């Protein structure tokens, strides 16, 4: 009975928006599992938090906090691009999704993605997109995504 | 001597930022060559133009106008995503690049992409990304991009 304790887990692993106090709950350390992210001071975090907050619902960072440990164990973000195309349509861009390596297999990634795609839908987006590795494609297919184009990149540093 | 008239062409095909009067110069009709974009009224265009302008350098739409015909013949856009990752880094996202089908082969696409990547660089982005079809990959490689991940999409409409 894998899901017999689902209501408790639902409560325990609730998705919510990032708060400024999450800096002290391991948010940056969690991002380090995804990519390079060293030396972010509390002030730098607060400044960027303020910049993103000023965008309101057009840029949302969500997290899951383990209420037992008080640690941030999953995060993902979405921003809403406003276009002229598609009759002045909007597109949600999902970025920086990571689940703590010690708590994988609990469907936390799926919960995050549902939160983010629901947000895009509620904002009136006609689609939501993301880029991922070949290995993670199957996960996103299970979340309802389909493979479409190829991502190209140019690095400056 | 393919490039003997380059200075004239340079002048004639200058990249500049979108202006509100470009609605009357075929901007929407150009986008229709890329994807679905019908029934954008002058007011809807103006409203979206205002929303994007309020983002300043964080969202730029550029165009090339054919000064002889007074028509917009190429466009592309970029927005700057602000992250916590990469030490509160920034990423440029290029979108909606299209060159009028009647003026292809004049390197206008390359000029647009250079304008957009230069903008990302000047904004302090550590990288610039875009999604494209397999067929357009070679064009972007010539512009200095490398293939990286796969794009996944979920449509709502």
Short mmCIF file of N, CA and C in Angstrom, two decimals, chain B residues 3-103:
data_model
loop_
_atom_site.label_atom_id
_atom_site.label_comp_id
_atom_site.label_asym_id
_atom_site.label_seq_id
_atom_site.Cartn_x
_atom_site.Cartn_y
_atom_site.Cartn_z
N UNK B 3 29.72 41.01 -51.95
CA UNK B 3 29.55 42.01 -50.88
C UNK B 3 30.04 43.40 -51.27
N UNK B 4 30.13 43.67 -52.58
CA UNK B 4 30.70 44.95 -53.00
C UNK B 4 29.84 46.13 -52.54
N UNK B 5 28.54 45.90 -52.37
CA UNK B 5 27.67 46.99 -51.94
C UNK B 5 27.31 46.89 -50.45
N UNK B 6 28.23 46.29 -49.66
CA UNK B 6 27.93 46.04 -48.25
C UNK B 6 27.58 47.30 -47.47
N UNK B 7 28.32 48.42 -47.63
CA UNK B 7 27.98 49.60 -46.82
C UNK B 7 26.53 50.05 -47.07
N UNK B 8 26.08 50.06 -48.31
CA UNK B 8 24.70 50.41 -48.61
C UNK B 8 23.72 49.44 -47.95
N UNK B 9 24.03 48.15 -48.08
CA UNK B 9 23.16 47.13 -47.51
C UNK B 9 23.10 47.28 -45.99
N UNK B 10 24.28 47.58 -45.41
CA UNK B 10 24.35 47.75 -43.96
C UNK B 10 23.41 48.86 -43.52
N UNK B 11 23.43 49.94 -44.28
CA UNK B 11 22.60 51.09 -43.97
C UNK B 11 21.13 50.75 -44.18
N UNK B 12 20.90 50.07 -45.29
CA UNK B 12 19.53 49.75 -45.68
C UNK B 12 18.88 48.76 -44.72
N UNK B 13 19.68 47.82 -44.22
CA UNK B 13 19.13 46.76 -43.38
C UNK B 13 19.68 46.85 -41.96
N UNK B 14 19.40 47.95 -41.31
CA UNK B 14 19.85 48.24 -39.96
C UNK B 14 18.88 47.57 -38.98
N UNK B 15 19.45 46.97 -37.90
CA UNK B 15 18.60 46.39 -36.86
C UNK B 15 18.28 47.48 -35.84
N UNK B 16 17.03 47.62 -35.50
CA UNK B 16 16.62 48.60 -34.47
C UNK B 16 15.52 48.00 -33.61
N UNK B 17 15.22 48.67 -32.51
CA UNK B 17 14.15 48.18 -31.64
C UNK B 17 12.78 48.44 -32.26
N UNK B 18 11.84 47.60 -31.93
CA UNK B 18 10.46 47.75 -32.41
C UNK B 18 9.90 49.10 -31.96
N UNK B 19 9.17 49.74 -32.85
CA UNK B 19 8.49 50.99 -32.52
C UNK B 19 6.98 50.78 -32.69
N UNK B 20 6.21 51.60 -32.00
CA UNK B 20 4.76 51.37 -31.98
C UNK B 20 4.17 51.57 -33.39
N UNK B 21 4.84 52.37 -34.22
CA UNK B 21 4.33 52.60 -35.58
C UNK B 21 4.60 51.40 -36.50
N UNK B 22 5.36 50.41 -36.03
CA UNK B 22 5.65 49.25 -36.87
C UNK B 22 4.42 48.37 -37.11
N UNK B 23 3.38 48.60 -36.32
CA UNK B 23 2.11 47.89 -36.58
C UNK B 23 1.65 48.13 -38.01
N UNK B 24 1.82 49.36 -38.48
CA UNK B 24 1.38 49.72 -39.84
C UNK B 24 2.37 49.35 -40.92
N UNK B 25 3.48 48.73 -40.51
CA UNK B 25 4.53 48.39 -41.48
C UNK B 25 4.64 46.88 -41.71
N UNK B 26 3.58 46.17 -41.36
CA UNK B 26 3.55 44.74 -41.66
C UNK B 26 4.21 43.85 -40.62
N UNK B 27 4.38 44.35 -39.40
CA UNK B 27 5.03 43.54 -38.36
C UNK B 27 4.23 42.27 -38.06
N UNK B 28 2.94 42.40 -37.88
CA UNK B 28 2.10 41.23 -37.55
C UNK B 28 2.07 40.26 -38.74
N UNK B 29 1.97 40.80 -39.95
CA UNK B 29 1.95 39.94 -41.15
C UNK B 29 3.26 39.14 -41.25
N UNK B 30 4.37 39.76 -40.82
CA UNK B 30 5.65 39.04 -40.83
C UNK B 30 5.61 37.88 -39.84
N UNK B 31 5.09 38.14 -38.65
CA UNK B 31 5.00 37.07 -37.63
C UNK B 31 4.14 35.91 -38.13
N UNK B 32 3.18 36.21 -38.97
CA UNK B 32 2.30 35.16 -39.49
C UNK B 32 3.08 34.14 -40.33
N UNK B 33 4.26 34.53 -40.81
CA UNK B 33 5.10 33.58 -41.54
C UNK B 33 5.71 32.54 -40.60
N UNK B 34 5.69 32.86 -39.29
CA UNK B 34 6.32 31.99 -38.29
C UNK B 34 5.32 31.08 -37.59
N UNK B 35 4.18 31.65 -37.23
CA UNK B 35 3.20 30.87 -36.47
C UNK B 35 1.85 31.56 -36.54
N UNK B 36 0.89 31.00 -35.80
CA UNK B 36 -0.46 31.55 -35.81
C UNK B 36 -0.47 32.94 -35.19
N UNK B 37 -1.00 33.89 -35.92
CA UNK B 37 -1.06 35.25 -35.38
C UNK B 37 -2.08 36.05 -36.18
N UNK B 38 -3.36 35.79 -35.90
CA UNK B 38 -4.35 36.58 -36.62
C UNK B 38 -5.02 37.57 -35.69
N UNK B 39 -5.76 38.45 -36.23
CA UNK B 39 -6.65 39.35 -35.50
C UNK B 39 -6.01 40.09 -34.33
N UNK B 40 -4.81 40.63 -34.53
CA UNK B 40 -4.24 41.54 -33.53
C UNK B 40 -4.62 42.96 -33.96
N UNK B 41 -5.45 43.60 -33.15
CA UNK B 41 -5.86 44.96 -33.50
C UNK B 41 -4.75 45.95 -33.14
N UNK B 42 -4.88 47.16 -33.66
CA UNK B 42 -3.91 48.21 -33.35
C UNK B 42 -3.86 48.44 -31.84
N UNK B 43 -5.03 48.38 -31.19
CA UNK B 43 -5.07 48.60 -29.73
C UNK B 43 -4.38 47.46 -28.97
N UNK B 44 -4.66 46.21 -29.38
CA UNK B 44 -4.01 45.07 -28.73
C UNK B 44 -2.50 45.14 -28.90
N UNK B 45 -2.08 45.52 -30.11
CA UNK B 45 -0.65 45.68 -30.37
C UNK B 45 -0.07 46.74 -29.44
N UNK B 46 -0.76 47.88 -29.35
CA UNK B 46 -0.27 48.98 -28.51
C UNK B 46 -0.21 48.60 -27.05
N UNK B 47 -1.20 47.84 -26.59
CA UNK B 47 -1.22 47.41 -25.18
C UNK B 47 -0.03 46.49 -24.88
N UNK B 48 0.18 45.51 -25.76
CA UNK B 48 1.29 44.57 -25.56
C UNK B 48 2.63 45.31 -25.68
N UNK B 49 2.71 46.22 -26.65
CA UNK B 49 3.93 47.04 -26.82
C UNK B 49 4.24 47.77 -25.51
N UNK B 50 3.20 48.34 -24.90
CA UNK B 50 3.38 49.07 -23.64
C UNK B 50 3.86 48.16 -22.52
N UNK B 51 3.25 46.96 -22.43
CA UNK B 51 3.65 46.00 -21.38
C UNK B 51 5.13 45.63 -21.52
N UNK B 52 5.53 45.36 -22.78
CA UNK B 52 6.92 44.95 -23.00
C UNK B 52 7.88 46.12 -22.77
N UNK B 53 7.47 47.31 -23.18
CA UNK B 53 8.33 48.48 -22.99
C UNK B 53 8.59 48.73 -21.52
N UNK B 54 7.59 48.42 -20.68
CA UNK B 54 7.76 48.67 -19.24
C UNK B 54 8.84 47.76 -18.65
N UNK B 55 9.21 46.69 -19.36
CA UNK B 55 10.28 45.80 -18.90
C UNK B 55 11.66 46.31 -19.31
N UNK B 56 11.68 47.39 -20.09
CA UNK B 56 12.95 48.02 -20.48
C UNK B 56 13.87 47.05 -21.20
N UNK B 57 15.13 47.03 -20.81
CA UNK B 57 16.11 46.17 -21.48
C UNK B 57 15.93 44.69 -21.15
N UNK B 58 15.01 44.37 -20.24
CA UNK B 58 14.78 42.96 -19.91
C UNK B 58 13.92 42.24 -20.95
N UNK B 59 13.32 43.00 -21.85
CA UNK B 59 12.59 42.36 -22.97
C UNK B 59 12.68 43.28 -24.19
N UNK B 60 13.40 42.84 -25.18
CA UNK B 60 13.63 43.67 -26.36
C UNK B 60 13.13 42.93 -27.61
N UNK B 61 12.33 43.60 -28.40
CA UNK B 61 11.94 43.09 -29.72
C UNK B 61 12.67 43.94 -30.74
N UNK B 62 13.42 43.31 -31.63
CA UNK B 62 14.13 44.09 -32.64
C UNK B 62 13.57 43.77 -34.02
N UNK B 63 13.76 44.69 -34.93
CA UNK B 63 13.25 44.52 -36.29
C UNK B 63 14.27 45.06 -37.30
N UNK B 64 14.11 44.63 -38.54
CA UNK B 64 14.79 45.26 -39.66
C UNK B 64 13.71 45.78 -40.60
N UNK B 65 13.81 47.05 -40.93
CA UNK B 65 12.85 47.65 -41.86
C UNK B 65 13.54 47.84 -43.21
N UNK B 66 12.86 47.44 -44.25
CA UNK B 66 13.36 47.73 -45.59
C UNK B 66 13.01 49.18 -45.89
N UNK B 67 14.03 50.04 -45.92
CA UNK B 67 13.74 51.48 -46.00
C UNK B 67 13.18 51.88 -47.36
N UNK B 68 13.38 51.04 -48.35
CA UNK B 68 12.79 51.33 -49.66
C UNK B 68 11.28 51.10 -49.65
N UNK B 69 10.87 49.94 -49.12
CA UNK B 69 9.44 49.60 -49.14
C UNK B 69 8.71 50.07 -47.89
N UNK B 70 9.48 50.40 -46.84
CA UNK B 70 8.84 50.78 -45.57
C UNK B 70 8.20 49.61 -44.85
N UNK B 71 8.63 48.40 -45.21
CA UNK B 71 8.06 47.20 -44.59
C UNK B 71 9.05 46.58 -43.59
N UNK B 72 8.51 46.00 -42.52
CA UNK B 72 9.33 45.23 -41.58
C UNK B 72 9.59 43.87 -42.22
N UNK B 73 10.88 43.52 -42.37
CA UNK B 73 11.21 42.30 -43.11
C UNK B 73 11.91 41.26 -42.24
N UNK B 74 12.21 41.61 -41.00
CA UNK B 74 12.82 40.63 -40.09
C UNK B 74 12.58 41.06 -38.67
N UNK B 75 12.42 40.07 -37.79
CA UNK B 75 12.25 40.40 -36.37
C UNK B 75 12.73 39.25 -35.50
N UNK B 76 13.04 39.58 -34.26
CA UNK B 76 13.42 38.59 -33.26
C UNK B 76 13.30 39.26 -31.90
N UNK B 77 13.17 38.46 -30.84
CA UNK B 77 13.04 39.06 -29.52
C UNK B 77 13.93 38.34 -28.52
N UNK B 78 14.19 39.01 -27.42
CA UNK B 78 14.98 38.42 -26.34
C UNK B 78 14.45 38.92 -25.01
N UNK B 79 14.35 38.03 -24.05
CA UNK B 79 14.08 38.50 -22.70
C UNK B 79 15.13 37.93 -21.76
N UNK B 80 15.35 38.68 -20.71
CA UNK B 80 16.41 38.36 -19.76
C UNK B 80 15.79 37.75 -18.52
N UNK B 81 16.14 36.48 -18.29
CA UNK B 81 15.64 35.78 -17.11
C UNK B 81 16.63 35.95 -15.97
N UNK B 82 16.12 36.31 -14.81
CA UNK B 82 16.97 36.47 -13.62
C UNK B 82 16.83 35.25 -12.74
N UNK B 83 17.97 34.64 -12.44
CA UNK B 83 17.99 33.37 -11.70
C UNK B 83 18.63 33.53 -10.33
N UNK B 84 18.49 32.51 -9.49
CA UNK B 84 19.34 32.37 -8.31
C UNK B 84 20.58 31.55 -8.67
N UNK B 85 20.37 30.59 -9.57
CA UNK B 85 21.49 29.74 -10.03
C UNK B 85 22.62 30.58 -10.58
N UNK B 86 23.80 29.97 -10.67
CA UNK B 86 24.96 30.65 -11.24
C UNK B 86 25.20 31.98 -10.53
N UNK B 87 25.12 31.93 -9.21
CA UNK B 87 25.40 33.13 -8.40
C UNK B 87 24.51 34.29 -8.80
N UNK B 88 23.21 34.02 -8.79
CA UNK B 88 22.21 35.02 -9.19
C UNK B 88 22.50 35.50 -10.62
N UNK B 89 22.71 34.54 -11.51
CA UNK B 89 23.03 34.85 -12.90
C UNK B 89 21.81 35.20 -13.73
N UNK B 90 22.11 35.61 -14.95
CA UNK B 90 21.04 35.95 -15.90
C UNK B 90 21.22 35.14 -17.18
N UNK B 91 20.08 34.81 -17.80
CA UNK B 91 20.10 34.06 -19.06
C UNK B 91 19.24 34.81 -20.09
N UNK B 92 19.77 34.97 -21.29
CA UNK B 92 18.99 35.55 -22.38
C UNK B 92 18.22 34.46 -23.12
N UNK B 93 16.94 34.71 -23.36
CA UNK B 93 16.12 33.75 -24.12
C UNK B 93 15.70 34.42 -25.43
N UNK B 94 16.17 33.85 -26.53
CA UNK B 94 15.80 34.38 -27.86
C UNK B 94 14.52 33.67 -28.34
N UNK B 95 13.60 34.44 -28.86
CA UNK B 95 12.31 33.91 -29.30
C UNK B 95 11.89 34.58 -30.61
N UNK B 96 11.05 33.90 -31.36
CA UNK B 96 10.26 34.49 -32.45
C UNK B 96 11.13 35.22 -33.48
N UNK B 97 12.09 34.47 -34.00
CA UNK B 97 12.98 34.99 -35.05
C UNK B 97 12.38 34.64 -36.40
N UNK B 98 12.16 35.63 -37.24
CA UNK B 98 11.65 35.35 -38.58
C UNK B 98 12.16 36.40 -39.57
N UNK B 99 12.55 35.91 -40.74
CA UNK B 99 12.98 36.78 -41.83
C UNK B 99 11.98 36.59 -42.97
N UNK B 100 11.52 37.68 -43.53
CA UNK B 100 10.54 37.61 -44.63
C UNK B 100 11.04 36.66 -45.72
N UNK B 101 10.15 35.80 -46.18
CA UNK B 101 10.56 34.75 -47.12
C UNK B 101 11.09 35.34 -48.43
N UNK B 102 10.74 36.58 -48.75
CA UNK B 102 11.18 37.17 -50.02
C UNK B 102 12.59 37.76 -49.94
N UNK B 103 13.16 37.88 -48.73
CA UNK B 103 14.49 38.50 -48.61
C UNK B 103 15.49 37.59 -47.91
#
